[in-house]
Coordinates of C-alpha atoms and ligand atoms in Angstrom, one line a residue:
X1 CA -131.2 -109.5 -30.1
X2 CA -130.0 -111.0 -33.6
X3 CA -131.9 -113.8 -34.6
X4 CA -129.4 -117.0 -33.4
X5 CA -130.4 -120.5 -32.0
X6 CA -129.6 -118.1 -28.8
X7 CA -132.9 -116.2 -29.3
X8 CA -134.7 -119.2 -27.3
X9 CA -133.1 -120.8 -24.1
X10 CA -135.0 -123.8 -24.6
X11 CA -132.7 -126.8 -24.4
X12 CA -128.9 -124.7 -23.6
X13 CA -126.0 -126.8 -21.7
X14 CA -126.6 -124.1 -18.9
X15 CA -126.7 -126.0 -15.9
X16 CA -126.3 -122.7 -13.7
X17 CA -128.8 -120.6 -15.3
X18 CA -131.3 -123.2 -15.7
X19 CA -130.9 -124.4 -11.9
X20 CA -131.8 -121.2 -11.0
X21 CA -134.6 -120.8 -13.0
X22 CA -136.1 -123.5 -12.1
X23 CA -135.9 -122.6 -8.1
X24 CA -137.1 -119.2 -8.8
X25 CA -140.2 -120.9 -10.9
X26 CA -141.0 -123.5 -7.7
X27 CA -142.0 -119.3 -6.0
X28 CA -139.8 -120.2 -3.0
X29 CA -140.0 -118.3 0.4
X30 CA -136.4 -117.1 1.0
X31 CA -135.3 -116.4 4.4
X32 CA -131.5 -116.5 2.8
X33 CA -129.3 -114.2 1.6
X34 CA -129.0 -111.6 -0.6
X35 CA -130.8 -109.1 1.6
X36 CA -132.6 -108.7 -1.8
X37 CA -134.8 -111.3 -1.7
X38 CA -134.8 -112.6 -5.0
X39 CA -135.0 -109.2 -6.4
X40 CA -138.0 -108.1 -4.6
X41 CA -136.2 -105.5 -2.6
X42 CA -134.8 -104.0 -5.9
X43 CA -137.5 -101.0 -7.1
X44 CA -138.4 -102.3 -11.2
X45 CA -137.2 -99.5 -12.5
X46 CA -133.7 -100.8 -11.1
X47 CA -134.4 -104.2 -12.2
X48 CA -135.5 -103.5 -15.3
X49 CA -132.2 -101.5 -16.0
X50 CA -129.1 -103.6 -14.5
X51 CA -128.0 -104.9 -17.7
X52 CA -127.1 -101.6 -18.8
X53 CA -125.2 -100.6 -15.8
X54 CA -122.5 -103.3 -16.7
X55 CA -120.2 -100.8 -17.6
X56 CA -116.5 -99.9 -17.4
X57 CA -114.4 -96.9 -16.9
X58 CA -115.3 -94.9 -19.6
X59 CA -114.8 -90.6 -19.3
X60 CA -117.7 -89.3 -16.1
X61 CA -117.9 -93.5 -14.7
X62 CA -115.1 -92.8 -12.6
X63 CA -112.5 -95.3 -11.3
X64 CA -112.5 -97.5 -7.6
X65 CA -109.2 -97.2 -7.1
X66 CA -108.6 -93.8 -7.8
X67 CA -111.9 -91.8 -6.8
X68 CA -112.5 -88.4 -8.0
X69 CA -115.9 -88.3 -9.5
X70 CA -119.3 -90.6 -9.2
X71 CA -118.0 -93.5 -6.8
X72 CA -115.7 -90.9 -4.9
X73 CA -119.4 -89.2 -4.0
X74 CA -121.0 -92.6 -3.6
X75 CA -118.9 -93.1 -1.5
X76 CA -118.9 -89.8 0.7
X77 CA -122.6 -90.8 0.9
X78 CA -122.1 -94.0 2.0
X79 CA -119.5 -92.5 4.9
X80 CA -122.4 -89.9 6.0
X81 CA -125.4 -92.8 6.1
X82 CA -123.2 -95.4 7.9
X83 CA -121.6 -92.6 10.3
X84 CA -117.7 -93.3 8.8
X85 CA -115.0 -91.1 8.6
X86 CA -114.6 -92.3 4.6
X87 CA -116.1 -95.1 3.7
X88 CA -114.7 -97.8 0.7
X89 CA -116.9 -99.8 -1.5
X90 CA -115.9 -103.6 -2.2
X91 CA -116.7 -105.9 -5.1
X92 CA -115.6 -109.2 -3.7
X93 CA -117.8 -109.3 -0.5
X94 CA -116.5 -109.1 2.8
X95 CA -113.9 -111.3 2.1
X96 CA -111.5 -109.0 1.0
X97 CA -112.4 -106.1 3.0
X98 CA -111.4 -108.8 5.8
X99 CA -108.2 -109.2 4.3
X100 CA -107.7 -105.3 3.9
X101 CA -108.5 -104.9 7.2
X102 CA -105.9 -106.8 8.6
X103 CA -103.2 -106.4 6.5
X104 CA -103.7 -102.5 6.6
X105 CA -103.7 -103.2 10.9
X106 CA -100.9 -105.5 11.3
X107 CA -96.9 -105.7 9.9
X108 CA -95.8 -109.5 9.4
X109 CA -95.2 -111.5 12.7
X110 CA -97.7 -108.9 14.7
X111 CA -100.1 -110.7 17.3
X112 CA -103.5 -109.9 16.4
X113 CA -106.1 -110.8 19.6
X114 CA -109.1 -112.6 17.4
X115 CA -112.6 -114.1 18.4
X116 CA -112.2 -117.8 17.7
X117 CA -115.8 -117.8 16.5
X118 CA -114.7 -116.0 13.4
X119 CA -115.5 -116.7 9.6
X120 CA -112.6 -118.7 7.2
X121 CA -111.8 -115.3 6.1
X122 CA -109.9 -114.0 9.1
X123 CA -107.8 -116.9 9.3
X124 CA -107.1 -116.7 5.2
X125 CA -106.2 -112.7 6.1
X126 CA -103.9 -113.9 9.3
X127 CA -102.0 -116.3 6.8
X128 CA -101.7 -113.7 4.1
X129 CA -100.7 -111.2 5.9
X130 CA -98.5 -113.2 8.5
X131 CA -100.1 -112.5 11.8
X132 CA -100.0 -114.5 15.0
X133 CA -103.4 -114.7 16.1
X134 CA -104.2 -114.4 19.7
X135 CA -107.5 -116.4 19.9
X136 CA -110.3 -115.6 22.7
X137 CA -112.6 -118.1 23.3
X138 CA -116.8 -116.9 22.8
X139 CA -119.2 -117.8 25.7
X140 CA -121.4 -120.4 25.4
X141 CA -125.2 -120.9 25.1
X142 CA -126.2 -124.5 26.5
X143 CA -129.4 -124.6 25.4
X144 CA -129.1 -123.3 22.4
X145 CA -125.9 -125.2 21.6
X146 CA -124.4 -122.3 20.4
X147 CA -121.1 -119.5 20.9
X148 CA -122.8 -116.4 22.1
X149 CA -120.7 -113.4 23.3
X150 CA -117.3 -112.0 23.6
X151 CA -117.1 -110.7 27.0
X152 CA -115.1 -107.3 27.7
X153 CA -113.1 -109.2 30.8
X154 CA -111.4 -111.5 28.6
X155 CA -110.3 -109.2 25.8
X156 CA -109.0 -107.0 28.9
X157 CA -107.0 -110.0 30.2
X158 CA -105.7 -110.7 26.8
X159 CA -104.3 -107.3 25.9
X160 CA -102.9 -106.9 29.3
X161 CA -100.9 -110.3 29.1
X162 CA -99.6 -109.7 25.4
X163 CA -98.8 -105.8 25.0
X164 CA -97.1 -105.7 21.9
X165 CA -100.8 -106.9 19.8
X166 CA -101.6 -104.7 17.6
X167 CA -105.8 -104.7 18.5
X168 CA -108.6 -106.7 18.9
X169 CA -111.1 -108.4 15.9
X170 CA -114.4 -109.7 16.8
X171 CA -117.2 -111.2 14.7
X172 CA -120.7 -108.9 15.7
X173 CA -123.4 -109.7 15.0
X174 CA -122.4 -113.9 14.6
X175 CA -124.3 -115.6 12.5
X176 CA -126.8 -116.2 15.0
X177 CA -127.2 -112.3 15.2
X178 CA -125.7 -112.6 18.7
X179 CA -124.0 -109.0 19.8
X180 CA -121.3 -108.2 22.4
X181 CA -121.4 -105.4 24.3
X182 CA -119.1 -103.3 21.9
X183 CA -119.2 -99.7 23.7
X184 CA -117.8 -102.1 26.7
X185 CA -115.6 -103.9 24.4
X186 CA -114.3 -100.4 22.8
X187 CA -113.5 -98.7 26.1
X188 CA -111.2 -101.4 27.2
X189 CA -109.5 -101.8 23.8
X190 CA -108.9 -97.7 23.6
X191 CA -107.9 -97.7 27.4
X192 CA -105.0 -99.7 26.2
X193 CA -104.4 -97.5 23.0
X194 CA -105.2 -100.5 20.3
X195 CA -107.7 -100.7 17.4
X196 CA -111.0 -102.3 17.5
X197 CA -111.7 -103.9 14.4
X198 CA -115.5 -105.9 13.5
X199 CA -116.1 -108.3 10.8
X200 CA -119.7 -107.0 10.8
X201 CA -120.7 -108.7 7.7
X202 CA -124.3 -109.9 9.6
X203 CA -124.9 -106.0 10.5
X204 CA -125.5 -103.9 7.1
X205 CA -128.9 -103.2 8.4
X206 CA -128.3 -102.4 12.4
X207 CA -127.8 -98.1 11.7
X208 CA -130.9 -98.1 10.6
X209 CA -133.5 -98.8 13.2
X210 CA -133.1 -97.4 17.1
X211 CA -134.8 -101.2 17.9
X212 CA -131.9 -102.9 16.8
X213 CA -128.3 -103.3 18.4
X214 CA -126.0 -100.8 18.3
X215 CA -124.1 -101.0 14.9
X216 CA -120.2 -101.3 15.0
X217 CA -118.9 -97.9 14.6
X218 CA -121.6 -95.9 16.9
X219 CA -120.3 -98.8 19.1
X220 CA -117.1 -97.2 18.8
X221 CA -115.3 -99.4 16.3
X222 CA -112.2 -98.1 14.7
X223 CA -113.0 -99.9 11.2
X224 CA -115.6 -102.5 10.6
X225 CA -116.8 -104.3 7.3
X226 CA -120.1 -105.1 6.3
X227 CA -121.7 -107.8 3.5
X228 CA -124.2 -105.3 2.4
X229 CA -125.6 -108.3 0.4
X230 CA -126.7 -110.4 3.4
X231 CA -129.0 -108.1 5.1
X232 CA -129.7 -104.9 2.7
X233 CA -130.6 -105.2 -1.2
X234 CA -127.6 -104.9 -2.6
X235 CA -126.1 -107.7 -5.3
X236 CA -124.1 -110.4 -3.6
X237 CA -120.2 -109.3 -3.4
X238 CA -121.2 -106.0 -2.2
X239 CA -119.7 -104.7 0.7
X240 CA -118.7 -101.8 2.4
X241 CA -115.5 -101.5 4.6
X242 CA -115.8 -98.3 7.2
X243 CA -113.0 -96.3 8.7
X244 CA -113.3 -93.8 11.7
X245 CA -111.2 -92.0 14.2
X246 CA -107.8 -91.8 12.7
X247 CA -105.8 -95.4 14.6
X248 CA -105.9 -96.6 10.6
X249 CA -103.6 -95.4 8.4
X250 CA -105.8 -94.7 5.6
X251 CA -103.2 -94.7 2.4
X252 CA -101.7 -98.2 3.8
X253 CA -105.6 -99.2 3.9
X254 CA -105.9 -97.7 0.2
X255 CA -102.9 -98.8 -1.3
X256 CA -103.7 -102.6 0.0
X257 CA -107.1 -102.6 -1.3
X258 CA -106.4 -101.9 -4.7
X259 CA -104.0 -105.3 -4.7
X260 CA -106.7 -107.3 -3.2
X261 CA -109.5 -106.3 -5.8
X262 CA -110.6 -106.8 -9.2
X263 CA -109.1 -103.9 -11.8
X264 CA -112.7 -104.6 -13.7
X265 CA -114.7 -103.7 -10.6
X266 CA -118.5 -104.5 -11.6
X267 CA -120.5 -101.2 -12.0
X268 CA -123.7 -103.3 -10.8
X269 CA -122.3 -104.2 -7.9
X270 CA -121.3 -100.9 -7.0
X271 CA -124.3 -98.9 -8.1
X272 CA -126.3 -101.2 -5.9
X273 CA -124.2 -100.5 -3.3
X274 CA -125.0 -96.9 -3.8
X275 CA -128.9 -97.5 -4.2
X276 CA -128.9 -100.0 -1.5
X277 CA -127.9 -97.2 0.7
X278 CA -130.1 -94.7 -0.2
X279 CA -133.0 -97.4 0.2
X280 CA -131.9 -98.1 3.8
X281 CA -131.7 -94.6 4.5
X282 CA -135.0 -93.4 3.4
X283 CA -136.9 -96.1 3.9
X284 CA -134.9 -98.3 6.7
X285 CA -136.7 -97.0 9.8
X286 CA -139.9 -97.3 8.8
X287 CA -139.5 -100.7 7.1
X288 CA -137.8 -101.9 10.5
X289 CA -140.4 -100.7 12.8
X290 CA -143.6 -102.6 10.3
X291 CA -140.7 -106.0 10.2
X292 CA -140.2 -105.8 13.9
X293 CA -144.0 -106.0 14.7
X294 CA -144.4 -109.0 12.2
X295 CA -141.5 -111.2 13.2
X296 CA -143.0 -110.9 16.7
X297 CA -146.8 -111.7 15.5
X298 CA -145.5 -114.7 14.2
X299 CA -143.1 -115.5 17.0
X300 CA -146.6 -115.3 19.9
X301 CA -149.2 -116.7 16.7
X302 CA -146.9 -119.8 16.5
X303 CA -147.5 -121.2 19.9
X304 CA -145.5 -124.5 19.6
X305 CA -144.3 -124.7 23.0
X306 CA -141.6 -127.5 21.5
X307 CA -140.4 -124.7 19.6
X308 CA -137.7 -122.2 21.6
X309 CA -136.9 -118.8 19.6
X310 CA -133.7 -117.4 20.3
X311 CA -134.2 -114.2 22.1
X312 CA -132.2 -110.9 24.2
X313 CA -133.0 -112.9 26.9
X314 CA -131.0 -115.7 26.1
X315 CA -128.2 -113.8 25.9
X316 CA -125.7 -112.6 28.8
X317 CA -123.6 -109.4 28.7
X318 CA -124.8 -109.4 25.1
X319 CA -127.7 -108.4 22.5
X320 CA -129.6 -110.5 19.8
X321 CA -130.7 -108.8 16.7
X322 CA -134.2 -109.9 16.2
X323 CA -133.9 -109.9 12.0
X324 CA -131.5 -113.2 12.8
X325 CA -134.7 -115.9 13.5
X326 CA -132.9 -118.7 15.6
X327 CA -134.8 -121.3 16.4
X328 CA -134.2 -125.0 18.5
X329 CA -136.3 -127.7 17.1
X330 CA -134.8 -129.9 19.6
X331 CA -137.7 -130.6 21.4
X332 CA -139.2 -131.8 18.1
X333 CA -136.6 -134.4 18.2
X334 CA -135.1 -133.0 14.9
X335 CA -132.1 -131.6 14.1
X336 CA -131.8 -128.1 12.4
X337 CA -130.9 -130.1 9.3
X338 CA -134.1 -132.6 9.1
X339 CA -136.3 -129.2 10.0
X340 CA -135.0 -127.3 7.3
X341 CA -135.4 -130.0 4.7
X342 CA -139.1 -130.1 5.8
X343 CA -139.6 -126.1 5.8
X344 CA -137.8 -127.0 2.0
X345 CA -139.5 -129.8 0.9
X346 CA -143.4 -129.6 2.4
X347 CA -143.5 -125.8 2.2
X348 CA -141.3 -124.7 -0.2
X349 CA -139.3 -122.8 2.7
X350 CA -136.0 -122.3 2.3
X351 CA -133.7 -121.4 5.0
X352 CA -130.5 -119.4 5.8
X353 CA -128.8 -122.3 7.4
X354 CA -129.4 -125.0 10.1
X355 CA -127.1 -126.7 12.4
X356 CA -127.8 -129.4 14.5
X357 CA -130.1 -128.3 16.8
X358 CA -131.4 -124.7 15.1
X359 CA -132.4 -123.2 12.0
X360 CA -131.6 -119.5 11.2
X361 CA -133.4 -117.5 9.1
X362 CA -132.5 -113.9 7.3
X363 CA -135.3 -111.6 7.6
X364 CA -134.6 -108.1 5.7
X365 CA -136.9 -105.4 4.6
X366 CA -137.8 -106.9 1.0
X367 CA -139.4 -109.0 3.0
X368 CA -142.3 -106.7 3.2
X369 CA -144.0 -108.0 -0.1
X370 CA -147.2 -109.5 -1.2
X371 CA -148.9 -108.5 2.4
X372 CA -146.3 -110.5 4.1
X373 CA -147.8 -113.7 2.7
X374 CA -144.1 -115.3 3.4
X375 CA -144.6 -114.3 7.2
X376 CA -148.1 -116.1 7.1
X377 CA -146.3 -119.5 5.3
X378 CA -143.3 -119.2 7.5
X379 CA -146.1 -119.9 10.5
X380 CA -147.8 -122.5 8.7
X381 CA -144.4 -124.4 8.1
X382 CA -143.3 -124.3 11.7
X383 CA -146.6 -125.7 12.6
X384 CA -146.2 -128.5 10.3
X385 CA -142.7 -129.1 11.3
X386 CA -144.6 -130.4 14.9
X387 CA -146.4 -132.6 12.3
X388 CA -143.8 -133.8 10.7
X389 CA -141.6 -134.8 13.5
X390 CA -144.4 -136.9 15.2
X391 CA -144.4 -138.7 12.0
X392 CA -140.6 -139.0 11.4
X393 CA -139.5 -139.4 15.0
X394 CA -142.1 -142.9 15.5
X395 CA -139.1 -145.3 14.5
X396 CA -136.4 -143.4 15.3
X397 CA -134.2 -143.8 18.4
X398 CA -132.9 -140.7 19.6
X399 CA -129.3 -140.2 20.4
X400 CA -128.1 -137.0 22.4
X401 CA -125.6 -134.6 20.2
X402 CA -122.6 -134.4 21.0
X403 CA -121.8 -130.7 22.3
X404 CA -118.7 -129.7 21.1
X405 CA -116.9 -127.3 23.3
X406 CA -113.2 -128.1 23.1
X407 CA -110.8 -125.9 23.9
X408 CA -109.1 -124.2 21.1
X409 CA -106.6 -127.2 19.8
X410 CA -102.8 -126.7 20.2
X411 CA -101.1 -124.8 16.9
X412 CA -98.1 -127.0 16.3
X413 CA -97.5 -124.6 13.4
X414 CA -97.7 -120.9 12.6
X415 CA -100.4 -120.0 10.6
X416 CA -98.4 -118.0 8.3
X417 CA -96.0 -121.0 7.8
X418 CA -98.7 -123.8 7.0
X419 CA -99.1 -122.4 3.6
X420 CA -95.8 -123.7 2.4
X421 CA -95.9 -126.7 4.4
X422 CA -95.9 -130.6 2.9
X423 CA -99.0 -131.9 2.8
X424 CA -100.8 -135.6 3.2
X425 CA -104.2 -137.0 2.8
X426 CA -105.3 -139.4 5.5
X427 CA -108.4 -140.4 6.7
X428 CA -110.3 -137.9 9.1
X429 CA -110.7 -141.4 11.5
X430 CA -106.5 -141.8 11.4
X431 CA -105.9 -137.8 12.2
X432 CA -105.9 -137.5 15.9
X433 CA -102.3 -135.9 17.2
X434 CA -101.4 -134.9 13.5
X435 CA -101.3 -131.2 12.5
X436 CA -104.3 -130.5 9.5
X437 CA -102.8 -128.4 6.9
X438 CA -106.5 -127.2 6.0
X439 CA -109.4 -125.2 7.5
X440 CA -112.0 -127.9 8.6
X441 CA -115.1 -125.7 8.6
X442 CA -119.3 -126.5 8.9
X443 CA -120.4 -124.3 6.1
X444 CA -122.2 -122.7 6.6
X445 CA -121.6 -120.5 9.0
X446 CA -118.1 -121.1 7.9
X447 CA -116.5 -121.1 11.7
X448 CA -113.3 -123.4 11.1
X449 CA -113.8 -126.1 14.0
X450 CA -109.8 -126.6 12.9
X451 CA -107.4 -124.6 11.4
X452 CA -104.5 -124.7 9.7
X453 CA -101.2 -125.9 12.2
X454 CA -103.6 -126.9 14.8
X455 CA -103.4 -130.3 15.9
X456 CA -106.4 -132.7 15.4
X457 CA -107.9 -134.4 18.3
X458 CA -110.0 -136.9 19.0
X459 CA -113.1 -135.2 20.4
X460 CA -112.8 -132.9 17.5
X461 CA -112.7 -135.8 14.5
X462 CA -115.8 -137.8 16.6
X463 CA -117.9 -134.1 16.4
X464 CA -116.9 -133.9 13.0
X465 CA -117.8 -137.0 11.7
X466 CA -121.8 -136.7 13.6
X467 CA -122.1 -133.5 11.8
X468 CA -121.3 -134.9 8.9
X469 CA -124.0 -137.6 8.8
X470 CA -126.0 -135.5 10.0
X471 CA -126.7 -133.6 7.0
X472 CA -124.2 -131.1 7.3
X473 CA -121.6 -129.6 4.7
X474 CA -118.2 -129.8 5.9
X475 CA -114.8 -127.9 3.9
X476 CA -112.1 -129.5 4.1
X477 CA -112.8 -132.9 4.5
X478 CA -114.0 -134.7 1.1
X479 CA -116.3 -137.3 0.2
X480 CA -114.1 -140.4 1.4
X481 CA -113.8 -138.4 5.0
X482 CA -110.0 -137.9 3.7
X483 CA -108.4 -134.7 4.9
X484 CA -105.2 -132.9 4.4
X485 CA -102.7 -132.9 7.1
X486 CA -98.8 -131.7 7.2
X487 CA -96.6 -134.5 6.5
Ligands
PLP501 C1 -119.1 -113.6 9.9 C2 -118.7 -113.6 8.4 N1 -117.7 -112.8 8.0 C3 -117.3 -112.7 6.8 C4 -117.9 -113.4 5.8 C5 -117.5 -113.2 4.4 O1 -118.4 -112.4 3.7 P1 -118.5 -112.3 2.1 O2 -119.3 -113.5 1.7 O3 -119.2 -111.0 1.9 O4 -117.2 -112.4 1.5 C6 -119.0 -114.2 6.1 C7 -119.8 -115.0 5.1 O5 -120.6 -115.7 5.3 C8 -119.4 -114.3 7.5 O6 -120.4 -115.1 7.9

């Protein structure tokens, strides 16, 4: 590079890059996303060459939109190793593949029958694209505090009492890497002639190890998307949205992803896509099989009987993908929030997410490195947390969560009308009975507790206002606990 006051990054206004930097140079342990790892998953060679692959459509790089040469076999590729009938590559993550999805499935005013346990993203797609959702409510876990499965009776009962939906879309794996029984769930929603759509963003990884849950379209899935970036080593924004059988129509599905994405797609994210893929599928199995062992060493070495992992066992009429660590530190007397700043702060730890009573952590196949020192810290950290909390929890007087189960609130307002609705800012406290223009959303795992022309009620504002000073990062209410509500 030319000799400028740029040749040394000493001193830069750069607040992102030199954040960054200085996490990476504290050697963290990342049980996060991207699937990467910090670049560990990514061979050197790769590494060593992504600036260059910052390209655009020049003649032989092809075009995303209109396929005929290098991503159109990518692609193929990606269709054979995923088991899809064609297979589309996304540069703006999940999100939009989401969108696609159910814009390509449903005309305006269509009832759509949705998990309620789904990510902001379905609900953004419902109000884009107009649809009336149809919500089902997810079972339960009591001791874990959290929504588990989906079960097959009550996405029967919800397509036999509203026959003109156009199909079902469920969230599998959740965030907690909790699976319904999709071959179940696929039966019923073909018996009655609909499509089966998953937001699979949690469930790159699952096609490539026999020990894992079934992945969406062996399952039997008529389209499912997938955040490569979370759980294989692609570049965050990568995704991959699958089609098979032929209940989409594919040109509709076409046509509306080349509104929803970028005209400059980025040629790193898509080449990782591509190399991401051939990773998985040379080296997935046997990765899986070493990872599986380890997670369940560590599991039996850390003997803290205060400690309660999240298991297959836990779950009924359902699976658990043992990548997704779960585990309650309730006994501890901590909440998922205080744990995870202690896994942060003591031993440099950092987490995929905690909630009140849990923290979650993303295990992928870069986590193989260095002899799986991060394994061997992970234990040490959960044994300290018992440490810690003896220490922490000596002047503190305990006060039992509040569980919040509420039935799904009353939408006073269509989703696809809320948009151009007149809006208000009151206090969260003043909301109960009034209709929230916004998504009110823990984030993550980004499950709106509220959303848009539902109306707010009281159990719901107490629940939100514990999570909040509790640690946790709430969208959509701000820093004065105001919130928007239609006027
Ligand atoms: C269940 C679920 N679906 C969809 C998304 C959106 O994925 P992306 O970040 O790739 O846009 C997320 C993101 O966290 C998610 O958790």
């Amino acid at each position: 590079m030319r000799k400028t006051k740029y040749s040394t990054m000493d001193n830069c206004n750069i607040p992102i890059y030199n954040a960054i930097k200085k996490y990476v140079s504290l050697n963290p342990i990342p049980f996060h996303t991207p699937g990467h790892k910090l670049g560990k998953g990514i061979p050197d060679e790769v590494l060593t060459n992504l600036p260059f692959m910052d390209i655009t459509e020049i003649p032989g790089t092809d075009n995303l939109h209109f396929p005929e040469g290098i991503i159109k076999e990518a692609q193929i590729l990606a269709a054979e190793a995923f088991g899809a009938d064609s297979t589309f590559f996304l540069v703006n993550g999940s999100t939009s593949g989401i969108h696609a999805m159910i814009m390509a499935m449903c005309r305006p005013g269509d009832q759509l029958i949705v998990s309620r346990d789904c990510h902001r993203s379905v609900i953004t797609g419902m109000m884009l694209a107009g649809v009336r959702p149809i919500y089902i409510k997810p079972e339960y876990n009591q001791d874990f505090k959290i929504p588990t499965v989906i079960k097959p009776e009550k996405i029967d009962e919800a397509l036999a009492s509203n026959p003109n939906a156009v199909g079902v879309l469920i969230t599998r794996p959740s965030y907690y890497g909790v699976c319904s029984d999709i071959k179940r769930i696929a039966e019923i929603v073909h018996k009655y002639g609909k499509i089966l759509a998953i937001d699979e963003a949690h469930g790159t990884h699952l096609k490539f190890s026999e020990n894992l849950p079934v992945c969406a379209l062996d399952g039997g899935a008529d389209i499912c998307v997938q955040s490569a970036h979370k759980t294989i080593p692609a570049l965050t924004q990568g995704s991959y949205l699958h089609v098979k059988n032929d209940r989409i129509d594919i040109d509709r599905l076409r046509e509306i992803l080349r509104m929803l994405q970028t005209s400059s797609p980025s040629y790193i994210i898509m080449t990782m896509l591509d190399i991401a893929r051939d990773i998985m599928n040379k080296c997935g199995r046997e990765c899986f099989s070493e990872i599986l062992d380890n997670i369940n060493i560590i599991q039996s070495q850390t003997n803290i009987e205060k400690l309660r992992w999240l298991s297959s066992d836990d779950i009924v009429d359902g699976d658990k993908d043992p990548t997704r660590v779960v585990i309650n530190v309730e006994k501890l007397g901590l909440t998922g929030y205080e744990a995870g700043k202690i896994l942060r702060e003591k031993y440099n730890i950092y987490i995929e997410m905690s909630d009140m009573s849990n923290i979650v952590l993303i295990i992928t196949i870069a986590d193989q490195y260095e002899n799986y020192e991060n394994f061997k810290r992970l234990q040490l950290g959960l044994e300290g947390l018992s440490k810690y909390s003896e220490y922490l929890t000596q002047n503190k007087t305990f006060s039992q969560h509040i569980v919040y189960q509420s039935n799904i609130s009353m939408q006073a307002i269509e989703l696809k009308d809320v948009l151009n609705s007149k809006a208000t800012n009151i206090k969260l406290f003043d909301a109960e009975g009034r209709v929230s223009k916004d998504m009110i959303t823990p984030y993550p795992p980004g499950i709106p507790l509220i959303c848009p022309g539902e109306v707010i009620t009281r159990e719901a504002i107490e629940y939100i206002s514990e999570l909040i000073i509790k640690g946790c990062c709430v969208n959509g209410v701000d820093e004065k606990f105001d919130i928007l509500v239609v006027e």
